[in-house]
């Protein structure tokens, strides 16, 4: 597939398969086209050329509302509304009961922070969740996705802005969300793709490497191996100087 922004080609002949029941990770330098691929996969953008298929069906021929019913998306920037915690989670599935909504919240580890709120799940969270931390907002987003229980999950670096403690909690919640799903994850931190089934490496809008994390790490002259080495060196420097 290909894609252009304002006549500038940003994806060139990109082709890969995200298999059912597997985690496929998109990695690459900033501006390589990772997030664009994710949005094209969910038809939030339309391809300039080529086709994207789900279960053999060209998604450009599908009703957008029906198509989105098959997707759950967890992005770094979470959209929340000036309502209670439980109603923000219930947006994941219209008509869900309180019991179903609270079960999804518990699976996303929301209970931990909600018990400290003045009205529990009935606490208003402010415009765009202003009264919550980044990790708490992310767990509400994951609870929504768990409640929706769609077969396809798209994650656009859902933990990139979190500190180590919050990232661990969110990753635990994500592990429950991803079980048995078809998953497309956009990652900037190489440690978030260690358990992926397949890694697709993009550079300047093209697929340049593809394989398991272990195989790509073994290619010492490859982009993935270089990114892993750079991030490992950066983490070591930070540890020594903190």
XYZ file of N, CA and C in Angstrom:
726
model
N 0.848 -1.191 0.000
C 0.000 0.000 0.000
C 0.880 1.236 0.000
N 0.307 2.361 -0.413
C 1.000 3.634 -0.381
C 0.096 4.699 0.196
N 0.713 5.784 0.660
C -0.071 6.873 1.225
C 0.672 8.181 1.049
N -0.106 9.246 0.763
C 0.471 10.570 0.575
C -0.244 11.590 1.439
N 0.526 12.520 2.002
C -0.005 13.696 2.685
C 0.266 14.902 1.799
N -0.802 15.577 1.334
C -0.617 16.796 0.539
C 0.388 16.579 -0.587
N 0.186 15.491 -1.344
C 1.018 15.152 -2.503
C 2.436 14.717 -2.142
N 2.732 14.581 -0.846
C 4.040 14.050 -0.442
C 3.885 12.585 -0.078
N 4.584 11.713 -0.819
C 4.482 10.282 -0.571
C 5.198 9.930 0.732
N 4.448 9.363 1.693
C 5.059 9.028 2.985
C 5.147 7.518 3.209
N 4.360 6.729 2.475
C 4.488 5.276 2.494
C 4.677 4.780 1.067
N 5.619 3.858 0.886
C 5.952 3.366 -0.449
C 5.883 1.840 -0.470
N 4.913 1.296 -1.176
C 4.813 -0.159 -1.372
C 4.952 -0.945 -0.066
N 4.285 -0.485 0.974
C 4.340 -1.178 2.266
C 3.447 -2.411 2.215
N 4.008 -3.556 2.574
C 3.244 -4.802 2.546
C 3.691 -5.713 3.688
N 2.749 -6.126 4.526
C 3.033 -7.102 5.574
C 1.705 -7.688 6.041
N 1.779 -8.797 6.782
C 0.584 -9.463 7.293
C 0.643 -9.524 8.808
N -0.419 -9.055 9.470
C -0.588 -9.212 10.917
C -1.538 -10.383 11.115
N -1.036 -11.479 11.636
C -1.818 -12.704 11.698
C -2.727 -12.755 12.926
N -3.821 -13.466 12.760
C -4.781 -13.648 13.851
C -4.111 -14.323 15.044
N -4.344 -13.773 16.232
C -3.794 -14.352 17.445
C -2.346 -14.023 17.710
N -1.758 -13.126 16.894
C -0.352 -12.766 17.073
C -0.195 -11.270 17.310
N 0.952 -10.915 17.911
C 1.315 -9.510 18.091
C 2.324 -9.139 17.021
N 1.949 -8.181 16.187
C 2.842 -7.657 15.157
C 3.242 -6.245 15.551
N 4.534 -6.005 15.674
C 5.039 -4.703 16.113
C 5.617 -3.924 14.940
N 5.259 -2.654 14.859
C 5.843 -1.741 13.877
C 6.853 -0.854 14.596
N 8.091 -0.891 14.158
C 9.126 -0.062 14.767
C 9.885 0.666 13.668
N 10.668 1.647 14.084
C 11.467 2.405 13.133
C 11.715 3.805 13.648
N 12.607 4.534 12.992
C 12.909 5.895 13.412
C 11.682 6.792 13.362
N 11.725 7.891 14.080
C 10.633 8.867 14.053
C 10.386 9.323 12.619
N 9.103 9.363 12.239
C 8.751 9.793 10.890
C 8.824 8.700 9.839
N 8.988 7.446 10.279
C 9.130 6.352 9.314
C 7.797 5.857 8.774
N 6.676 6.260 9.413
C 5.361 5.881 8.897
C 4.601 4.900 9.767
N 5.072 4.655 10.996
C 4.439 3.655 11.870
C 2.990 4.013 12.202
N 2.768 5.218 12.719
C 1.419 5.613 13.124
C 0.492 5.730 11.917
N 1.031 6.146 10.784
C 0.224 6.214 9.562
C -0.283 4.831 9.188
N 0.584 3.827 9.280
C 0.170 2.443 8.997
C -0.960 2.007 9.915
N -0.846 2.342 11.199
C -1.875 1.936 12.164
C -3.212 2.574 11.832
N -3.203 3.830 11.478
C -4.445 4.528 11.161
C -5.043 4.055 9.839
N -4.196 3.689 8.903
C -4.688 3.107 7.663
C -5.336 1.743 7.927
N -4.729 0.964 8.833
C -5.241 -0.376 9.121
C -6.654 -0.323 9.680
N -6.957 0.745 10.435
C -8.294 0.894 11.014
C -9.195 1.776 10.148
N -8.726 2.147 9.008
C -9.425 3.009 8.056
C -9.755 4.385 8.656
N -8.884 4.850 9.534
C -8.990 6.239 9.992
C -8.413 7.161 8.929
N -7.614 6.582 8.036
C -7.122 7.235 6.830
C -7.399 6.301 5.664
N -7.453 6.849 4.462
C -7.673 6.036 3.261
C -6.362 5.908 2.485
N -6.066 4.712 2.000
C -4.844 4.489 1.236
C -4.876 5.265 -0.080
N -3.701 5.691 -0.524
C -3.576 6.344 -1.830
C -3.466 5.306 -2.935
N -2.922 4.147 -2.578
C -2.779 3.056 -3.549
C -2.710 1.734 -2.797
N -3.111 0.652 -3.462
C -3.087 -0.655 -2.831
C -4.323 -0.901 -1.980
N -4.366 -2.060 -1.343
C -5.526 -2.443 -0.537
C -5.087 -2.978 0.825
N -5.989 -2.865 1.785
C -5.822 -3.462 3.113
C -6.997 -4.400 3.317
N -6.711 -5.632 3.690
C -7.782 -6.602 3.865
C -7.821 -7.119 5.294
N -9.030 -7.402 5.762
C -9.252 -8.051 7.056
C -10.091 -9.286 6.776
N -9.539 -10.461 7.066
C -10.257 -11.696 6.766
C -10.548 -11.847 5.289
N -9.668 -11.306 4.442
C -9.835 -11.405 2.997
C -10.741 -10.356 2.389
N -11.306 -9.466 3.220
C -12.223 -8.424 2.723
C -11.496 -7.089 2.645
N -11.572 -6.443 1.495
C -10.989 -5.119 1.314
C -11.733 -4.134 2.216
N -11.010 -3.508 3.170
C -11.707 -2.666 4.146
C -12.301 -1.414 3.509
N -11.839 -1.040 2.316
C -12.416 0.140 1.659
C -13.847 -0.116 1.201
N -14.249 -1.399 1.151
C -15.615 -1.740 0.741
C -16.535 -1.951 1.950
N -15.982 -1.884 3.146
C -16.772 -2.155 4.352
C -17.396 -0.880 4.889
N -18.545 -1.015 5.541
C -19.164 0.112 6.224
C -18.246 0.542 7.368
N -17.844 1.822 7.423
C -16.882 2.268 8.444
C -17.304 1.958 9.867
N -18.589 2.108 10.190
C -19.055 1.832 11.556
C -18.973 0.352 11.873
N -19.312 -0.477 10.905
C -19.217 -1.931 11.102
C -17.753 -2.325 11.273
N -16.876 -1.743 10.437
C -15.446 -2.052 10.507
C -14.875 -1.677 11.871
N -15.188 -0.482 12.347
C -14.643 -0.031 13.623
C -15.140 -0.881 14.793
N -16.270 -1.559 14.603
C -16.757 -2.464 15.630
C -15.813 -3.633 15.874
N -14.944 -3.929 14.887
C -13.989 -5.022 15.012
C -12.654 -4.568 15.606
N -12.518 -3.267 15.882
C -11.251 -2.717 16.362
C -11.410 -2.114 17.751
N -10.396 -2.329 18.570
C -10.211 -1.545 19.792
C -8.874 -0.827 19.649
N -8.851 0.460 19.977
C -7.627 1.244 19.807
C -7.230 1.907 21.111
N -5.970 1.763 21.469
C -5.413 2.398 22.657
C -4.236 3.249 22.198
N -4.424 4.560 22.235
C -3.389 5.482 21.786
C -2.738 6.176 22.981
N -1.591 6.767 22.726
C -0.873 7.470 23.784
C -1.695 8.634 24.328
N -2.388 9.330 23.438
C -3.248 10.445 23.844
C -4.672 9.916 24.015
N -5.116 9.812 25.248
C -6.431 9.244 25.560
C -7.486 10.351 25.557
N -8.611 10.103 24.914
C -9.719 11.052 24.920
C -10.713 10.654 26.006
N -10.856 11.510 27.015
C -11.804 11.279 28.098
C -12.777 12.443 28.163
N -13.902 12.215 28.826
C -14.953 13.223 28.883
C -15.227 13.639 30.325
N -15.796 14.816 30.490
C -16.082 15.357 31.820
C -17.289 14.637 32.391
N -17.049 13.413 32.825
C -18.097 12.551 33.358
C -17.451 11.670 34.418
N -18.165 10.700 34.925
C -17.628 9.829 35.965
C -16.679 8.785 35.367
N -15.935 8.144 36.245
C -15.024 7.090 35.796
C -15.793 5.985 35.089
N -16.881 5.515 35.702
C -17.598 4.372 35.136
C -18.205 4.705 33.777
N -18.699 5.932 33.597
C -19.303 6.288 32.305
C -18.243 6.447 31.225
N -17.042 6.893 31.594
C -15.956 6.963 30.621
C -15.546 5.574 30.155
N -15.592 4.596 31.058
C -15.261 3.223 30.673
C -16.376 2.612 29.836
N -17.639 2.919 30.199
C -18.781 2.332 29.502
C -18.845 2.744 28.025
N -18.122 3.793 27.650
C -18.068 4.187 26.246
C -17.516 3.069 25.362
N -16.821 2.124 25.991
C -16.288 1.003 25.219
C -17.365 0.144 24.588
N -18.516 0.038 25.254
C -19.626 -0.749 24.688
C -20.940 -0.176 25.171
N -21.664 0.417 24.264
C -22.955 1.016 24.590
C -23.893 -0.032 25.169
N -24.504 0.300 26.293
C -25.469 -0.599 26.894
C -24.880 -1.602 27.854
N -23.563 -1.563 28.075
C -22.942 -2.499 29.014
C -23.495 -2.262 30.422
N -23.679 -3.320 31.159
C -24.185 -3.197 32.525
C -23.087 -2.686 33.451
N -23.505 -2.261 34.650
C -22.514 -1.840 35.645
C -21.559 -2.986 35.960
N -22.094 -4.189 36.097
C -21.262 -5.342 36.445
C -20.222 -5.613 35.359
N -20.638 -5.544 34.093
C -19.703 -5.772 32.982
C -18.641 -4.678 32.931
N -19.068 -3.440 33.162
C -18.142 -2.310 33.114
C -17.130 -2.395 34.249
N -17.594 -2.728 35.440
C -16.698 -2.831 36.591
C -15.746 -4.019 36.459
N -16.187 -5.088 35.811
C -15.309 -6.239 35.578
C -14.164 -5.854 34.648
N -14.484 -5.079 33.597
C -13.438 -4.600 32.678
C -12.486 -3.663 33.405
N -13.031 -2.816 34.269
C -12.205 -1.891 35.040
C -11.245 -2.643 35.950
N -11.735 -3.693 36.601
C -10.879 -4.484 37.491
C -9.768 -5.172 36.709
N -10.107 -5.684 35.524
C -9.097 -6.353 34.692
C -8.030 -5.388 34.209
N -8.383 -4.099 34.096
C -7.427 -3.071 33.669
C -6.711 -2.414 34.854
N -6.875 -3.002 36.045
C -6.219 -2.494 37.258
C -6.679 -1.088 37.639
N -7.927 -0.753 37.322
C -8.451 0.564 37.708
C -8.809 0.624 39.193
N -9.151 -0.515 39.783
C -9.579 -0.522 41.189
C -8.555 0.138 42.099
N -7.290 -0.051 41.764
C -6.208 0.440 42.621
C -6.285 1.945 42.861
N -6.529 2.711 41.778
C -6.587 4.161 41.965
C -8.004 4.661 42.257
N -9.016 3.948 41.769
C -10.390 4.399 41.973
C -10.783 4.350 43.456
N -10.219 3.403 44.190
C -10.568 3.299 45.613
C -10.126 4.535 46.406
N -9.221 5.319 45.838
C -8.761 6.533 46.510
C -9.518 7.784 46.063
N -10.452 7.624 45.126
C -11.234 8.761 44.665
C -12.423 8.972 45.601
N -12.868 10.208 45.770
C -13.903 10.503 46.770
C -15.219 9.754 46.570
N -15.626 9.534 45.332
C -16.886 8.831 45.074
C -16.657 7.534 44.294
N -15.459 6.998 44.387
C -15.158 5.761 43.676
C -15.394 5.888 42.183
N -16.071 4.887 41.613
C -16.335 4.911 40.172
C -17.346 5.980 39.773
N -18.007 6.568 40.750
C -18.944 7.657 40.470
C -18.296 9.026 40.537
N -16.984 9.089 40.619
C -16.272 10.363 40.727
C -16.124 11.029 39.363
N -16.545 12.283 39.206
C -16.283 13.010 37.956
C -14.776 13.232 37.806
N -14.258 13.077 36.586
C -12.803 13.135 36.390
C -12.332 14.435 35.747
N -13.263 15.348 35.416
C -12.862 16.613 34.818
C -12.681 16.507 33.316
N -12.552 17.649 32.687
C -12.383 17.693 31.231
C -11.134 16.929 30.817
N -11.329 15.943 29.938
C -10.255 15.077 29.445
C -9.473 14.417 30.577
N -10.151 14.109 31.667
C -9.526 13.402 32.775
C -8.498 14.217 33.520
N -8.765 15.525 33.676
C -7.793 16.434 34.280
C -7.422 16.047 35.710
N -8.307 15.329 36.404
C -8.032 14.965 37.800
C -7.279 13.648 37.933
N -6.893 13.061 36.812
C -6.207 11.770 36.830
C -4.786 11.908 36.300
N -3.935 10.961 36.679
C -2.573 10.920 36.142
C -2.578 10.272 34.760
N -1.440 10.329 34.086
C -1.335 9.715 32.766
C -1.580 8.221 32.814
N -1.023 7.557 33.815
C -1.226 6.116 33.948
C -2.670 5.757 34.231
N -3.341 6.576 35.031
C -4.750 6.320 35.341
C -5.621 6.506 34.103
N -5.324 7.519 33.316
C -6.080 7.717 32.060
C -5.873 6.546 31.107
N -4.633 6.051 31.038
C -4.357 4.928 30.149
C -5.123 3.679 30.585
N -5.226 3.467 31.904
C -5.935 2.272 32.371
C -7.432 2.365 32.078
N -7.984 3.565 32.090
C -9.387 3.728 31.674
C -9.534 3.389 30.195
N -8.574 3.822 29.387
C -8.609 3.521 27.955
C -8.540 2.010 27.711
N -7.692 1.325 28.473
C -7.575 -0.130 28.335
C -8.852 -0.811 28.809
N -9.448 -0.305 29.901
C -10.717 -0.867 30.380
C -11.796 -0.754 29.308
N -11.847 0.379 28.615
C -12.798 0.535 27.506
C -12.594 -0.555 26.465
N -11.320 -0.760 26.104
C -11.014 -1.754 25.072
C -11.362 -3.160 25.535
N -11.114 -3.457 26.806
C -11.495 -4.762 27.350
C -13.009 -4.950 27.307
N -13.742 -3.902 27.634
C -15.202 -3.970 27.622
C -15.720 -4.189 26.202
N -15.094 -3.545 25.240
C -15.516 -3.699 23.844
C -15.243 -5.114 23.335
N -14.091 -5.671 23.735
C -13.724 -7.048 23.387
C -13.718 -7.283 21.877
N -13.124 -6.363 21.140
C -13.018 -6.501 19.687
C -11.890 -7.473 19.326
N -11.974 -8.110 18.163
C -10.956 -9.110 17.792
C -9.621 -8.513 17.347
N -9.611 -7.215 16.976
C -8.382 -6.572 16.490
C -8.029 -5.414 17.417
N -6.775 -5.386 17.882
C -6.307 -4.346 18.789
C -5.209 -3.551 18.101
N -5.323 -2.224 18.140
C -4.271 -1.343 17.634
C -3.750 -0.510 18.801
N -2.465 -0.634 19.086
C -1.826 0.117 20.166
C -0.791 1.058 19.567
N -0.962 2.348 19.807
C 0.036 3.310 19.324
C 0.844 3.803 20.524
N 1.872 3.041 20.871
C 2.798 3.325 21.975
C 2.052 3.830 23.199
N 1.236 2.938 23.734
C 0.342 3.311 24.834
C 1.070 3.618 26.136
N 2.351 3.236 26.253
C 3.061 3.444 27.518
C 4.224 4.423 27.397
N 4.347 5.105 26.256
C 5.554 5.903 26.006
C 5.761 7.036 27.001
N 4.687 7.639 27.500
C 4.825 8.814 28.363
C 4.779 8.481 29.850
N 4.778 7.183 30.191
C 4.606 6.785 31.586
C 5.943 6.525 32.268
N 5.956 6.712 33.598
C 7.149 6.351 34.354
C 7.181 4.834 34.526
N 8.296 4.328 35.087
C 8.515 2.881 35.138
C 7.419 2.153 35.907
N 6.981 2.720 37.044
C 5.965 2.055 37.870
C 4.630 1.983 37.139
N 4.214 3.115 36.554
C 2.946 3.121 35.817
C 3.025 2.250 34.583
N 4.192 2.228 33.920
C 4.323 1.412 32.715
C 4.130 -0.065 33.048
N 4.697 -0.513 34.171
C 4.549 -1.912 34.572
C 3.086 -2.254 34.813
N 2.342 -1.358 35.484
C 0.929 -1.596 35.762
C 0.112 -1.628 34.470
N 0.403 -0.693 33.565
C -0.335 -0.647 32.304
C -0.001 -1.864 31.449
N 1.266 -2.284 31.442
C 1.644 -3.472 30.669
C 0.919 -4.707 31.188
N 0.755 -4.820 32.510
C 0.006 -5.949 33.070
C -1.438 -5.940 32.569
N -2.049 -4.747 32.528
C -3.420 -4.628 32.024
C -3.485 -4.957 30.535
N -2.483 -4.506 29.787
C -2.448 -4.778 28.350
C -2.339 -6.276 28.064
N -1.604 -7.001 28.898
C -1.437 -8.439 28.668
C -2.785 -9.147 28.704
N -3.693 -8.675 29.546
C -5.037 -9.258 29.597
C -5.858 -8.861 28.362
N -5.660 -7.626 27.904
C -6.393 -7.144 26.735
C -5.993 -7.905 25.466
N -4.694 -8.229 25.330
C -4.179 -8.753 24.072
C -4.376 -10.254 23.892
N -4.703 -10.964 24.956
C -4.773 -12.427 24.889
C -5.723 -12.901 23.791
N -5.183 -13.648 22.834
C -5.994 -14.248 21.783
C -6.437 -13.310 20.680
N -5.966 -12.057 20.692
C -6.398 -11.077 19.694
C -5.381 -10.951 18.552
N -5.807 -10.310 17.492
C -4.894 -9.884 16.440
C -4.431 -8.488 16.813
N -3.124 -8.321 17.022
C -2.612 -7.091 17.622
C -1.589 -6.425 16.706
N -1.774 -5.123 16.506
C -0.804 -4.292 15.793
C -0.338 -3.226 16.770
N 0.943 -3.238 17.108
C 1.466 -2.306 18.104
C 2.571 -1.450 17.499
N 2.458 -0.145 17.706
C 3.486 0.797 17.275
C 4.366 1.076 18.478
N 5.663 0.859 18.338
C 6.552 0.947 19.495
C 7.756 1.832 19.211
N 8.124 2.613 20.235
C 9.360 3.391 20.201
C 10.380 2.798 21.169
N 9.884 2.177 22.243
C 10.764 1.512 23.197
C 10.910 0.054 22.778
N 12.132 -0.361 22.552
C 12.358 -1.716 22.056
C 11.925 -2.782 23.068
N 11.959 -2.476 24.366
C 11.578 -3.491 25.349
C 10.094 -3.832 25.270
N 9.296 -2.943 24.669
C 7.863 -3.230 24.564
C 7.554 -4.253 23.476
N 8.535 -4.584 22.635
C 8.280 -5.542 21.552
C 9.037 -6.850 21.755
N 9.637 -7.031 22.925
C 10.423 -8.239 23.180
C 9.607 -9.511 22.999
N 8.307 -9.448 23.344
C 7.469 -10.650 23.266
C 6.567 -10.658 22.038
N 6.821 -9.772 21.089
C 6.031 -9.761 19.857
C 6.319 -11.020 19.040
N 5.331 -11.454 18.282
C 5.542 -12.601 17.392
C 6.327 -12.195 16.152
N 6.084 -10.965 15.702
C 6.777 -10.476 14.509
C 7.029 -8.981 14.628
N 8.174 -8.555 14.106
C 8.515 -7.140 14.056
C 8.657 -6.723 12.599
N 8.010 -5.612 12.253
C 8.143 -5.007 10.923
C 8.856 -3.672 11.114
N 10.006 -3.528 10.487
C 10.807 -2.317 10.647
C 10.587 -1.408 9.445
N 10.191 -0.164 9.727
C 9.968 0.830 8.682
C 11.082 1.872 8.708
N 11.447 2.343 7.548
C 12.398 3.438 7.424
C 12.036 4.241 6.191
N 11.802 5.533 6.397
C 11.430 6.434 5.299
C 10.254 5.895 4.484
N 9.270 5.331 5.211
C 8.046 4.894 4.563
C 8.117 3.574 3.838
N 9.187 2.799 4.080
C 9.330 1.496 3.432
C 9.619 0.420 4.472
N 9.174 -0.816 4.186
C 9.526 -1.950 5.033
C 10.948 -2.368 4.676
N 11.847 -2.330 5.674
C 13.250 -2.660 5.404
C 13.698 -3.935 6.122
N 12.974 -4.359 7.149
C 13.280 -5.605 7.856
C 11.979 -6.213 8.367
N 11.984 -7.526 8.500
C 10.797 -8.213 9.015
C 11.225 -9.550 9.594
N 10.739 -9.879 10.792
C 11.095 -11.151 11.407
C 10.801 -11.125 12.898
N 11.224 -12.160 13.605
C 11.040 -12.202 15.051
C 12.026 -11.242 15.710
N 11.721 -10.767 16.930
C 12.671 -9.887 17.624
C 14.055 -10.524 17.754
N 14.082 -11.812 18.054
C 15.371 -12.501 18.221
C 16.169 -12.511 16.927
N 15.501 -12.826 15.805
C 16.203 -12.882 14.527
C 16.717 -11.502 14.107
N 15.888 -10.484 14.304
C 16.301 -9.142 13.888
C 17.415 -8.600 14.778
N 17.389 -8.961 16.057
C 18.453 -8.511 16.962
C 19.792 -9.128 16.560
N 19.741 -10.319 15.952
C 20.967 -11.012 15.547
C 21.606 -10.391 14.297
N 20.828 -9.573 13.591
C 21.384 -8.896 12.400
C 22.101 -7.630 12.856
N 23.351 -7.769 13.191
C 24.097 -6.695 13.853
C 24.156 -5.402 13.051
N 24.028 -5.500 11.734
C 24.084 -4.295 10.904
C 22.694 -3.762 10.567
N 21.646 -4.353 11.159
C 20.275 -3.956 10.846
C 19.791 -2.788 11.690
N 18.711 -2.163 11.254
C 18.148 -1.012 11.964
C 17.613 -1.430 13.333
N 16.906 -2.565 13.416
C 16.341 -3.000 14.685
C 17.437 -3.261 15.710
N 18.491 -3.970 15.310
C 19.592 -4.258 16.228
C 20.254 -2.966 16.686
N 20.382 -2.025 15.780
C 21.016 -0.744 16.127
C 20.147 0.042 17.112
N 18.821 0.046 16.881
C 17.918 0.745 17.801
C 17.953 0.112 19.190
N 18.009 -1.225 19.253
C 18.086 -1.908 20.543
C 19.372 -1.537 21.273
N 20.482 -1.507 20.540
C 21.768 -1.186 21.149
C 21.788 0.254 21.658
N 21.241 1.170 20.887
C 21.226 2.577 21.283
C 20.373 2.791 22.529
N 19.200 2.145 22.574
C 18.334 2.323 23.735
C 18.921 1.649 24.969
N 19.610 0.530 24.784
C 20.253 -0.140 25.903
C 21.371 0.720 26.472
N 22.154 1.359 25.588
C 23.236 2.234 26.029
C 22.681 3.446 26.743
N 21.573 3.982 26.238
C 20.942 5.155 26.864
C 20.431 4.815 28.251
N 19.833 3.628 28.410
C 19.310 3.207 29.706
C 20.448 3.031 30.698
N 21.578 2.489 30.228
C 22.727 2.298 31.106
C 23.275 3.623 31.569
N 23.365 4.582 30.661
C 23.866 5.921 31.005
C 22.955 6.560 32.064
N 21.636 6.444 31.849
C 20.678 7.026 32.783
C 20.804 6.390 34.155
N 20.975 5.062 34.188
C 21.083 4.361 35.460
C 22.330 4.799 36.224
N 23.424 4.994 35.523
C 24.669 5.369 36.180
C 24.665 6.803 36.680
N 23.849 7.640 36.061
C 23.880 9.064 36.385
C 22.682 9.526 37.179
N 21.908 8.584 37.742
C 20.764 8.936 38.570
C 21.001 8.531 40.027
